[in-house]
Structure formats: C-alpha cells, structure tokens
Coordinates of N, CA and C in Angstrom, one line a residue:
Chain A
G1 N 4.0 15.2 -6.8 CA 4.1 14.3 -5.7 C 5.2 13.3 -6.0
A2 N 5.6 12.6 -4.9 CA 6.6 11.6 -5.1 C 6.2 10.4 -5.9
V3 N 7.1 10.0 -6.8 CA 6.8 8.9 -7.7 C 7.7 7.7 -7.5
V4 N 7.1 6.6 -7.5 CA 7.8 5.3 -7.4 C 7.6 4.5 -8.6
S5 N 8.6 4.0 -9.2 CA 8.4 3.1 -10.4 C 8.9 1.7 -10.1
Q6 N 8.3 0.8 -10.9 CA 8.7 -0.6 -10.8 C 9.0 -1.1 -12.2
H7 N 10.0 -2.0 -12.3 CA 10.3 -2.6 -13.6 C 10.7 -4.1 -13.4
P8 N 10.1 -5.0 -14.1 CA 9.2 -4.7 -15.2 C 7.8 -4.6 -14.7
S9 N 6.8 -4.2 -15.5 CA 5.4 -4.1 -15.1 C 4.8 -5.5 -15.1
W10 N 5.3 -6.4 -15.9 CA 4.8 -7.8 -15.9 C 5.9 -8.7 -16.4
V11 N 6.0 -9.9 -15.9 CA 7.0 -10.8 -16.4 C 6.4 -12.2 -16.3
I12 N 6.8 -13.0 -17.3 CA 6.4 -14.5 -17.3 C 7.7 -15.2 -17.3
C13 N 7.8 -16.2 -16.4 CA 9.1 -17.0 -16.3 C 8.7 -18.4 -16.1
K14 N 9.7 -19.3 -16.4 CA 9.5 -20.7 -16.3 C 9.8 -21.1 -14.8
S15 N 9.2 -22.2 -14.4 CA 9.4 -22.7 -13.1 C 10.9 -23.1 -12.9
G16 N 11.5 -22.7 -11.8 CA 12.9 -23.0 -11.5 C 13.8 -21.8 -11.8
T17 N 13.4 -20.8 -12.5 CA 14.2 -19.7 -12.9 C 14.1 -18.6 -11.8
S18 N 15.0 -17.6 -11.9 CA 14.9 -16.5 -10.9 C 14.5 -15.2 -11.7
V19 N 13.8 -14.4 -11.0 CA 13.3 -13.1 -11.5 C 13.6 -12.0 -10.6
K20 N 14.1 -10.9 -11.2 CA 14.5 -9.7 -10.4 C 13.5 -8.6 -10.7
I21 N 13.0 -7.9 -9.7 CA 12.1 -6.8 -9.8 C 12.7 -5.6 -9.2
E22 N 12.7 -4.5 -9.9 CA 13.3 -3.2 -9.5 C 12.3 -2.3 -9.0
C23 N 12.6 -1.5 -7.9 CA 11.8 -0.5 -7.4 C 12.6 0.8 -7.2
R24 N 12.2 1.8 -7.9 CA 12.9 3.1 -7.8 C 12.1 4.2 -7.3
S25 N 12.7 5.1 -6.5 CA 12.1 6.3 -6.1 C 12.7 7.4 -7.1
L26 N 11.8 8.0 -7.9 CA 12.2 8.8 -9.0 C 12.6 10.3 -8.6
D27 N 12.0 10.8 -7.6 CA 12.3 12.2 -7.3 C 12.5 12.5 -5.8
F28 N 12.9 11.4 -5.1 CA 13.2 11.6 -3.7 C 14.1 10.4 -3.3
Q29 N 14.7 10.6 -2.1 CA 15.5 9.5 -1.6 C 14.8 8.8 -0.5
A30 N 15.0 7.5 -0.6 CA 14.2 6.6 0.3 C 15.2 5.7 1.1
T31 N 15.3 6.0 2.4 CA 16.1 5.1 3.2 C 15.4 3.8 3.5
T32 N 14.0 3.8 3.4 CA 13.2 2.7 3.7 C 12.3 2.4 2.6
M33 N 12.3 1.1 2.1 CA 11.3 0.7 1.1 C 10.7 -0.6 1.6
F34 N 9.5 -0.8 1.1 CA 8.7 -2.0 1.6 C 8.3 -2.8 0.4
W35 N 8.2 -4.1 0.6 CA 7.7 -5.0 -0.5 C 6.5 -5.7 0.0
Y36 N 5.5 -5.7 -0.9 CA 4.2 -6.4 -0.6 C 3.9 -7.3 -1.8
R37 N 3.0 -8.3 -1.5 CA 2.5 -9.1 -2.6 C 1.0 -9.2 -2.4
Q38 N 0.3 -9.4 -3.5 CA -1.1 -9.5 -3.5 C -1.6 -10.6 -4.4
F39 N -2.3 -11.6 -3.9 CA -2.9 -12.6 -4.6 C -4.2 -12.2 -5.1
P40 N -4.8 -12.8 -6.1 CA -6.1 -12.4 -6.7 C -7.2 -12.4 -5.6
K41 N -7.9 -11.3 -5.7 CA -9.1 -11.1 -4.8 C -8.7 -11.0 -3.3
Q42 N -7.4 -10.8 -3.0 CA -6.9 -10.6 -1.6 C -6.3 -9.2 -1.5
S43 N -6.0 -8.9 -0.2 CA -5.4 -7.6 0.1 C -3.9 -7.7 0.0
L44 N -3.2 -6.6 0.1 CA -1.8 -6.6 0.1 C -1.2 -7.2 1.4
M45 N -0.2 -8.0 1.2 CA 0.5 -8.5 2.4 C 1.9 -8.1 2.4
L46 N 2.3 -7.5 3.5 CA 3.7 -7.1 3.7 C 4.7 -8.3 3.7
M47 N 5.7 -8.2 2.8 CA 6.7 -9.2 2.8 C 7.9 -8.9 3.6
A48 N 8.4 -7.7 3.4 CA 9.7 -7.3 4.0 C 9.8 -5.8 4.0
T49 N 10.7 -5.3 4.9 CA 11.1 -3.9 5.0 C 12.6 -3.9 4.6
S50 N 12.9 -3.0 3.7 CA 14.2 -2.9 3.1 C 14.8 -1.5 3.5
N51 N 16.0 -1.6 4.2 CA 16.7 -0.4 4.6 C 18.0 -0.2 3.9
E52 N 18.2 0.9 3.4 CA 19.4 1.2 2.6 C 20.7 0.9 3.4
G53 N 21.5 0.0 2.8 CA 22.8 -0.3 3.4 C 22.7 -1.3 4.4
S54 N 21.6 -1.9 4.7 CA 21.5 -3.0 5.7 C 20.6 -4.1 5.3
K55 N 20.6 -5.2 6.0 CA 19.8 -6.3 5.7 C 18.3 -6.0 5.8
A56 N 17.5 -6.6 5.0 CA 16.1 -6.5 5.0 C 15.5 -7.2 6.2
T57 N 14.3 -6.7 6.7 CA 13.6 -7.4 7.7 C 12.4 -8.1 7.1
Y58 N 12.3 -9.4 7.3 CA 11.2 -10.1 6.7 C 10.1 -10.4 7.6
E59 N 8.9 -10.4 7.1 CA 7.7 -10.8 7.9 C 7.7 -12.3 8.2
Q60 N 7.0 -12.7 9.2 CA 6.9 -14.1 9.5 C 6.3 -14.9 8.4
G61 N 7.0 -16.0 8.1 CA 6.4 -16.8 7.0 C 7.0 -16.5 5.6
V62 N 7.8 -15.5 5.5 CA 8.4 -15.1 4.2 C 9.8 -15.6 4.2
E63 N 10.2 -16.4 3.3 CA 11.5 -17.0 3.2 C 12.5 -16.1 2.7
K64 N 13.5 -15.7 3.5 CA 14.5 -14.7 3.1 C 15.4 -15.3 2.0
D65 N 15.6 -16.6 2.0 CA 16.5 -17.1 1.0 C 15.8 -17.3 -0.4
K66 N 14.5 -17.2 -0.4 CA 13.8 -17.3 -1.6 C 13.5 -15.9 -2.2
F67 N 13.2 -15.0 -1.3 CA 12.9 -13.6 -1.8 C 14.1 -12.7 -1.3
L68 N 15.1 -12.5 -2.2 CA 16.3 -11.8 -1.9 C 16.0 -10.3 -2.1
I69 N 16.3 -9.5 -1.1 CA 16.1 -8.1 -1.2 C 17.4 -7.4 -1.1
N70 N 17.7 -6.4 -2.0 CA 18.9 -5.6 -2.0 C 18.5 -4.2 -2.1
H71 N 19.0 -3.3 -1.2 CA 18.7 -1.9 -1.2 C 20.0 -1.2 -1.1
A72 N 20.7 -1.2 -2.3 CA 22.0 -0.7 -2.3 C 22.2 0.8 -2.4
S73 N 21.1 1.5 -2.8 CA 21.2 3.0 -2.9 C 19.9 3.6 -2.3
L74 N 19.9 4.9 -2.2 CA 18.8 5.6 -1.7 C 17.6 5.7 -2.6
T75 N 17.8 5.2 -3.9 CA 16.7 5.3 -4.8 C 16.3 3.9 -5.5
L76 N 17.0 2.9 -5.0 CA 16.8 1.6 -5.7 C 16.7 0.4 -4.7
S77 N 15.7 -0.4 -4.8 CA 15.6 -1.6 -4.0 C 15.2 -2.7 -5.1
T78 N 15.8 -3.9 -4.9 CA 15.4 -5.0 -5.8 C 14.9 -6.2 -5.0
L79 N 14.0 -6.9 -5.6 CA 13.5 -8.1 -5.1 C 13.7 -9.2 -6.1
T80 N 14.5 -10.2 -5.7 CA 14.7 -11.3 -6.6 C 14.0 -12.6 -6.1
V81 N 13.1 -13.1 -6.9 CA 12.4 -14.3 -6.6 C 13.2 -15.5 -7.1
T82 N 13.8 -16.2 -6.3 CA 14.7 -17.3 -6.7 C 14.0 -18.6 -6.8
S83 N 14.4 -19.4 -7.8 CA 13.8 -20.7 -8.1 C 12.2 -20.6 -8.0
A84 N 11.7 -19.7 -8.9 CA 10.3 -19.4 -8.8 C 9.4 -20.7 -9.1
H85 N 8.3 -20.7 -8.5 CA 7.3 -21.8 -8.7 C 6.0 -21.2 -9.0
P86 N 5.1 -21.9 -9.6 CA 3.8 -21.4 -9.9 C 3.1 -20.7 -8.7
E87 N 3.3 -21.2 -7.5 CA 2.6 -20.6 -6.4 C 3.2 -19.2 -6.0
D88 N 4.3 -18.8 -6.7 CA 4.9 -17.5 -6.5 C 4.2 -16.5 -7.4
S89 N 3.4 -17.0 -8.3 CA 2.7 -16.0 -9.2 C 1.9 -15.1 -8.4
S90 N 2.1 -13.8 -8.6 CA 1.4 -12.8 -7.7 C 1.6 -11.4 -8.3
F91 N 1.0 -10.5 -7.7 CA 1.3 -9.0 -8.0 C 2.2 -8.5 -6.9
Y92 N 3.4 -8.1 -7.3 CA 4.4 -7.6 -6.3 C 4.4 -6.1 -6.3
I93 N 4.3 -5.4 -5.2 CA 4.2 -4.0 -5.1 C 5.2 -3.5 -4.1
C94 N 5.9 -2.4 -4.5 CA 6.8 -1.8 -3.6 C 6.3 -0.4 -3.1
S95 N 6.8 0.0 -2.0 CA 6.5 1.4 -1.6 C 7.8 2.0 -0.9
A96 N 7.8 3.3 -0.8 CA 8.9 4.0 -0.2 C 8.5 5.2 0.6
R97 N 9.4 5.5 1.6 CA 9.2 6.7 2.3 C 10.2 7.7 1.9
D98 N 9.8 9.0 1.9 CA 10.7 10.0 1.5 C 11.5 10.4 2.7
R99 N 12.8 10.2 2.6 CA 13.7 10.5 3.7 C 13.7 11.9 4.2
D100 N 13.4 12.8 3.3 CA 13.5 14.3 3.7 C 12.2 15.0 3.9
S101 N 11.1 14.2 3.8 CA 9.8 14.9 3.9 C 9.3 15.2 5.3
G102 N 9.8 14.5 6.2 CA 9.4 14.7 7.6 C 8.1 14.0 7.9
N103 N 7.5 13.3 7.0 CA 6.3 12.5 7.3 C 6.5 11.0 7.0
L104 N 5.6 10.2 7.4 CA 5.7 8.8 7.3 C 4.9 8.2 6.1
E105 N 4.4 9.0 5.2 CA 3.6 8.5 4.1 C 4.4 7.6 3.3
Q106 N 3.7 6.5 2.8 CA 4.3 5.6 1.9 C 3.8 5.8 0.5
Y107 N 4.7 5.9 -0.4 CA 4.4 6.1 -1.9 C 4.5 4.7 -2.5
F108 N 3.5 4.3 -3.3 CA 3.5 3.0 -3.8 C 3.8 3.0 -5.3
G109 N 4.5 2.0 -5.8 CA 4.7 1.8 -7.2 C 3.5 1.2 -7.8
P110 N 3.6 1.0 -9.2 CA 2.4 0.5 -9.9 C 2.3 -1.0 -9.9
G111 N 3.3 -1.7 -9.3 CA 3.2 -3.1 -9.2 C 3.8 -3.9 -10.4
T112 N 4.2 -5.1 -10.1 CA 4.8 -6.0 -11.1 C 4.0 -7.3 -11.0
R113 N 3.4 -7.7 -12.1 CA 2.7 -9.0 -12.1 C 3.6 -10.1 -12.6
L114 N 3.8 -11.1 -11.7 CA 4.7 -12.2 -12.0 C 3.8 -13.4 -12.3
T115 N 4.1 -14.1 -13.4 CA 3.4 -15.3 -13.7 C 4.5 -16.4 -13.9
V116 N 4.4 -17.5 -13.2 CA 5.4 -18.5 -13.3 C 4.7 -19.7 -13.9
T117 N 5.3 -20.2 -15.0 CA 4.6 -21.3 -15.8 C 5.3 -22.6 -15.5
Chain B
D1 N -2.5 -8.5 11.0 CA -3.6 -7.9 11.7 C -3.7 -6.4 11.3
A2 N -4.8 -6.1 10.6 CA -4.9 -4.7 10.1 C -5.3 -3.7 11.3
K3 N -5.9 -4.2 12.3 CA -6.2 -3.3 13.5 C -7.2 -2.2 13.1
T4 N -7.9 -2.3 12.0 CA -9.0 -1.4 11.7 C -10.1 -2.3 11.2
T5 N -11.3 -1.7 11.3 CA -12.5 -2.4 10.8 C -13.3 -1.6 9.8
Q6 N -13.6 -2.1 8.6 CA -14.3 -1.4 7.6 C -15.4 -2.3 7.1
P7 N -16.5 -1.6 6.6 CA -17.6 -2.5 5.9 C -17.0 -3.0 4.6
P8 N -17.3 -4.2 4.3 CA -16.7 -4.8 3.1 C -17.1 -4.1 1.8
S9 N -18.3 -3.6 1.7 CA -18.7 -2.9 0.4 C -19.7 -1.8 0.7
M10 N -19.7 -0.9 -0.3 CA -20.7 0.2 -0.2 C -21.0 0.6 -1.7
D11 N -22.2 1.2 -1.9 CA -22.6 1.7 -3.1 C -22.8 3.2 -3.0
C12 N -22.5 4.0 -4.0 CA -22.8 5.4 -3.9 C -23.2 5.9 -5.3
A13 N -24.2 6.7 -5.4 CA -24.7 7.3 -6.7 C -23.7 8.3 -7.1
E14 N -23.4 8.3 -8.4 CA -22.5 9.3 -9.0 C -23.0 10.7 -8.7
G15 N -22.0 11.6 -8.3 CA -22.3 13.0 -7.9 C -22.7 13.2 -6.5
R16 N -23.0 12.1 -5.8 CA -23.3 12.2 -4.4 C -22.0 12.0 -3.5
A17 N -22.1 12.4 -2.3 CA -21.0 12.2 -1.4 C -20.9 10.8 -1.0
A18 N -19.7 10.3 -0.9 CA -19.4 8.9 -0.4 C -18.8 9.0 0.9
N19 N -19.4 8.4 1.9 CA -18.9 8.5 3.3 C -18.5 7.1 3.7
L20 N -17.2 6.9 3.9 CA -16.6 5.6 4.2 C -16.2 5.5 5.6
P21 N -16.8 4.7 6.5 CA -16.4 4.6 7.9 C -15.3 3.7 8.2
C22 N -14.6 3.9 9.3 CA -13.5 3.1 9.7 C -13.4 3.1 11.2
N23 N -13.3 1.9 11.8 CA -13.2 1.8 13.3 C -11.7 1.4 13.6
H24 N -11.1 2.2 14.5 CA -9.7 2.0 14.9 C -9.7 2.2 16.4
S25 N -10.5 1.5 17.2 CA -10.7 1.8 18.6 C -9.5 1.6 19.4
T26 N -8.5 0.8 19.0 CA -7.3 0.6 19.8 C -6.1 1.4 19.3
I27 N -6.3 2.5 18.6 CA -5.2 3.3 18.0 C -4.4 3.9 19.1
S28 N -3.1 4.0 18.9 CA -2.2 4.6 19.9 C -2.1 6.1 19.7
G29 N -1.6 6.8 20.7 CA -1.5 8.2 20.6 C -0.6 8.7 19.5
N30 N 0.4 7.9 19.1 CA 1.3 8.4 18.1 C 1.0 7.9 16.7
E31 N -0.1 7.2 16.6 CA -0.4 6.6 15.3 C -1.3 7.5 14.5
Y32 N -1.0 7.7 13.2 CA -1.9 8.4 12.3 C -2.9 7.5 11.7
V33 N -4.0 8.1 11.2 CA -4.9 7.3 10.4 C -4.6 7.7 8.9
Y34 N -4.4 6.6 8.1 CA -4.1 6.8 6.7 C -5.3 6.2 5.9
W35 N -5.6 6.8 4.7 CA -6.5 6.2 3.8 C -5.8 6.2 2.4
Y36 N -5.9 5.0 1.8 CA -5.4 4.7 0.5 C -6.5 4.1 -0.3
R37 N -6.4 4.1 -1.6 CA -7.3 3.3 -2.4 C -6.6 2.6 -3.5
Q38 N -7.2 1.5 -4.0 CA -6.6 0.7 -5.0 C -7.6 0.4 -6.1
I39 N -7.3 0.9 -7.2 CA -8.1 0.7 -8.4 C -7.5 -0.6 -9.0
H40 N -8.4 -1.4 -9.6 CA -8.1 -2.8 -10.1 C -6.7 -2.8 -10.8
S41 N -5.9 -3.8 -10.3 CA -4.6 -4.1 -10.9 C -3.6 -2.9 -10.9
Q42 N -3.8 -1.9 -10.0 CA -2.8 -0.8 -9.9 C -2.3 -0.8 -8.5
G43 N -1.2 0.0 -8.3 CA -0.7 0.1 -6.9 C -1.6 1.0 -6.1
P44 N -1.5 0.9 -4.8 CA -2.4 1.8 -3.9 C -2.0 3.3 -4.1
Q45 N -3.1 4.1 -4.0 CA -2.9 5.5 -4.2 C -3.2 6.2 -2.9
Y46 N -2.3 7.1 -2.4 CA -2.5 7.8 -1.2 C -3.7 8.8 -1.4
I47 N -4.6 8.9 -0.3 CA -5.7 9.8 -0.4 C -5.4 10.9 0.7
I48 N -5.3 10.5 1.9 CA -5.2 11.5 3.0 C -4.8 10.9 4.3
H49 N -4.3 11.6 5.2 CA -4.0 11.1 6.5 C -4.2 12.2 7.6
G50 N -4.4 11.7 8.8 CA -4.5 12.7 9.9 C -4.2 12.1 11.3
L51 N -4.0 13.0 12.2 CA -3.7 12.5 13.6 C -4.9 12.7 14.5
K52 N -5.4 13.9 14.7 CA -6.5 14.1 15.5 C -7.5 15.2 14.9
N53 N -6.9 16.1 14.1 CA -7.7 17.1 13.5 C -8.3 16.6 12.2
N54 N -9.5 17.2 11.9 CA -10.0 16.9 10.6 C -9.1 17.5 9.5
E55 N -9.0 16.8 8.4 CA -8.2 17.2 7.3 C -8.9 17.2 6.0
T56 N -8.5 18.1 5.1 CA -9.1 18.2 3.7 C -8.0 18.4 2.7
N57 N -8.2 17.7 1.6 CA -7.3 18.0 0.5 C -8.1 18.0 -0.8
E58 N -7.5 18.0 -1.9 CA -8.2 18.1 -3.2 C -9.0 16.8 -3.5
M59 N -8.6 15.7 -2.8 CA -9.3 14.5 -3.1 C -10.5 14.2 -2.2
A60 N -10.3 14.5 -0.9 CA -11.2 14.0 0.1 C -11.1 14.8 1.4
S61 N -12.0 14.5 2.3 CA -12.0 15.0 3.7 C -11.9 13.9 4.6
L62 N -11.2 14.1 5.7 CA -11.1 13.0 6.8 C -11.6 13.6 8.1
I63 N -12.6 12.9 8.6 CA -13.2 13.4 9.9 C -12.8 12.3 10.9
I64 N -12.1 12.8 11.9 CA -11.7 11.9 13.0 C -12.4 12.2 14.3
T65 N -13.0 11.2 14.9 CA -13.8 11.5 16.2 C -12.8 12.0 17.2
E66 N -13.4 12.7 18.2 CA -12.6 13.3 19.2 C -11.8 12.3 20.0
D67 N -12.4 11.1 20.2 CA -11.7 10.1 21.0 C -10.8 9.3 20.1
R68 N -10.7 9.6 18.8 CA -9.9 9.0 17.8 C -10.1 7.5 17.6
K69 N -11.3 7.0 18.0 CA -11.6 5.6 17.8 C -12.2 5.3 16.5
S70 N -12.6 6.3 15.8 CA -13.1 6.0 14.4 C -12.9 7.2 13.6
S71 N -13.1 7.0 12.3 CA -13.0 8.1 11.3 C -13.9 7.8 10.1
T72 N -14.1 8.9 9.3 CA -14.9 8.8 8.1 C -14.1 9.5 7.0
L73 N -14.0 8.8 5.9 CA -13.5 9.4 4.7 C -14.6 9.9 3.8
I74 N -14.6 11.1 3.4 CA -15.6 11.7 2.6 C -15.1 12.1 1.2
L75 N -15.7 11.5 0.2 CA -15.5 11.9 -1.2 C -16.7 12.8 -1.5
P76 N -16.5 14.1 -1.7 CA -17.7 15.0 -1.7 C -18.6 14.8 -2.9
H77 N -18.0 14.5 -4.1 CA -18.8 14.3 -5.3 C -18.2 13.1 -6.0
A78 N -18.7 11.9 -5.7 CA -18.2 10.7 -6.2 C -18.4 10.6 -7.7
T79 N -17.4 10.1 -8.4 CA -17.5 9.9 -9.9 C -17.2 8.4 -10.1
L80 N -17.5 8.0 -11.3 CA -17.3 6.6 -11.7 C -15.9 6.1 -11.5
R81 N -14.9 7.1 -11.7 CA -13.5 6.8 -11.5 C -13.1 6.6 -10.0
D82 N -14.0 6.9 -9.1 CA -13.7 6.6 -7.7 C -14.0 5.2 -7.3
T83 N -14.6 4.4 -8.2 CA -14.8 3.0 -7.9 C -13.5 2.3 -7.6
A84 N -13.3 1.8 -6.4 CA -12.0 1.2 -6.0 C -12.2 0.5 -4.6
V85 N -11.2 -0.1 -4.2 CA -11.1 -0.6 -2.8 C -10.4 0.4 -1.9
Y86 N -11.1 0.9 -0.9 CA -10.5 1.9 0.0 C -10.0 1.3 1.3
Y87 N -8.8 1.6 1.6 CA -8.2 1.0 2.8 C -7.9 2.1 3.9
C88 N -8.4 1.8 5.1 CA -8.1 2.7 6.2 C -7.1 1.9 7.1
M89 N -6.0 2.6 7.4 CA -4.9 2.0 8.2 C -4.4 2.9 9.2
R90 N -3.7 2.4 10.2 CA -3.1 3.2 11.3 C -1.6 2.9 11.3
S91 N -0.9 3.9 11.5 CA 0.6 3.7 11.5 C 1.3 4.8 12.3
G92 N 2.3 4.4 13.1 CA 3.2 5.4 13.6 C 4.5 5.4 12.8
N93 N 5.5 4.6 13.2 CA 6.7 4.5 12.4 C 6.8 3.1 11.8
T94 N 5.6 2.4 11.8 CA 5.6 1.0 11.3 C 5.1 1.0 9.8
P95 N 5.4 -0.1 9.1 CA 4.8 -0.2 7.8 C 3.3 -0.3 7.8
L96 N 2.7 0.2 6.7 CA 1.3 0.1 6.6 C 0.9 -1.3 6.4
V97 N -0.1 -1.7 7.2 CA -0.7 -3.1 7.1 C -2.1 -3.0 6.6
F98 N -2.3 -3.7 5.5 CA -3.6 -3.6 4.8 C -4.6 -4.6 5.3
G99 N -5.8 -4.2 5.6 CA -6.9 -5.1 5.8 C -7.6 -5.4 4.5
K100 N -8.9 -5.7 4.7 CA -9.6 -6.1 3.5 C -10.3 -4.9 2.8
G101 N -10.3 -3.8 3.5 CA -10.8 -2.5 2.9 C -12.3 -2.6 2.6
T102 N -12.8 -1.5 2.0 CA -14.2 -1.3 1.6 C -14.2 -1.2 0.1
R103 N -14.9 -2.0 -0.6 CA -15.1 -1.9 -2.0 C -16.2 -0.9 -2.3
L104 N -15.9 0.2 -2.8 CA -16.8 1.3 -3.1 C -17.2 1.2 -4.6
S105 N -18.5 1.0 -4.9 CA -19.0 1.0 -6.3 C -19.8 2.3 -6.5
V106 N -19.3 3.1 -7.4 CA -20.1 4.3 -7.7 C -20.9 4.0 -8.9
I107 N -22.2 4.3 -8.8 CA -23.2 3.9 -9.8 C -23.8 5.1 -10.5
A108 N -23.8 5.0 -11.8 CA -24.3 6.1 -12.7 C -25.8 6.2 -12.5

C-alpha cells in the first residue's frame, strides 16, 4: 500500500524558534497533500490543503503566515511553524492522495509530535 | 463540521464481531463513505470505503443502507489490537473531515 512518512517523528523546541516538518509520499506521487493537527484527547483538525506548485489553501482560523506550507515536488510537502509558542504544541499529521490511483483515498503519515518549551 | 454521527464509545468482547454504526443522513450522491481508525499516538489508518454497494476487504466489511443515510463497519473477529478510535467520514473531492469518532474497546 501507499506509504507516507514524516520527519521528524518528534521535536522539542524553544519558544520563538521555527520548526520544519517534512511529509513525503514514498511510493507514489501526490499532487495534493493535507496537514492536520491534533491536540490531546481531541480529533484531528484540518489545517490546510497543499497543492504541488501552487499556494496552500488554509482553513478558517489557521494563520498562513505562522504555518508556512511548501509543496515543491510531487513527493514532498513541508510545514514550518514559525515563532513557535507553547500553544502550538500538538501532534501534526500529514496525508496525501495518490495522483495516479484514480481514487480519493487519503494516506496518512505517522505524525510529528511538537513540544514548545 | 464532520457531517456524520457516531456513538462516542463501544465495547466488544475479543473474538466477537464489532459492529460500529454511523449516520450520514445528508450525504450527497457523489460522496463516498470512508472509515479510518487511529490507535493511540499514531496516524490514522485506512480501513475501507464505499459508495453504495457493500464492501469487504481483509480488515472489515462495510454495509451501506439502500438510502445511503447510514452505514455499519463490521470487524468480524475483534482482537485486542483493534482497540482504537474509529472515524466514519464522507467525502467527494474534499479533504476528510474528522468528527469525534467511536472509541472501541476490545475486552479480553
């Protein structure tokens, strides 16, 4: 089956610094990738939709200048949390659709746990 | 807005069938029903999806009512490793939107 990886799997950073999270589709090409975040004991919340070669579409309430998304190739999307604060501590999960499969199934990565101190 | 309704929790005895219901009464004609599950601190795992016919794969069966307003996910022989939060979602060409799901506890 299609595999999505994320790097790093966990990261601890100091308040005010920036953190980059990578999402890769390992055995398929993805024109569309999605970024979610999940706070403890809550469900996943969609943050943005990332399209290869174009600007990401952000959900209402998500600051595009704080959560920078770059989808420069068909296998890689990155999420950069700029000037991170403790309230940004969360579980960040990406997913991707296989461009060539003909279906709309989303394949999810294992997630990245961000802790801001 | 998840646009689906699921019971918050269910228990199932190990080895028995787990039947997880989902209501999606306002589903559109071009929307599929998707089921995913999330085991603690992991990314969601795809289980199955369908449009209007019942579907079966190696993990589960999906029964969709004829009017498509509800569905049931069936895990035929639940094991302890099936303990997870199960999400029922509907999607055409839009991103998956997660509701609160059903927390399934498989009990030995």
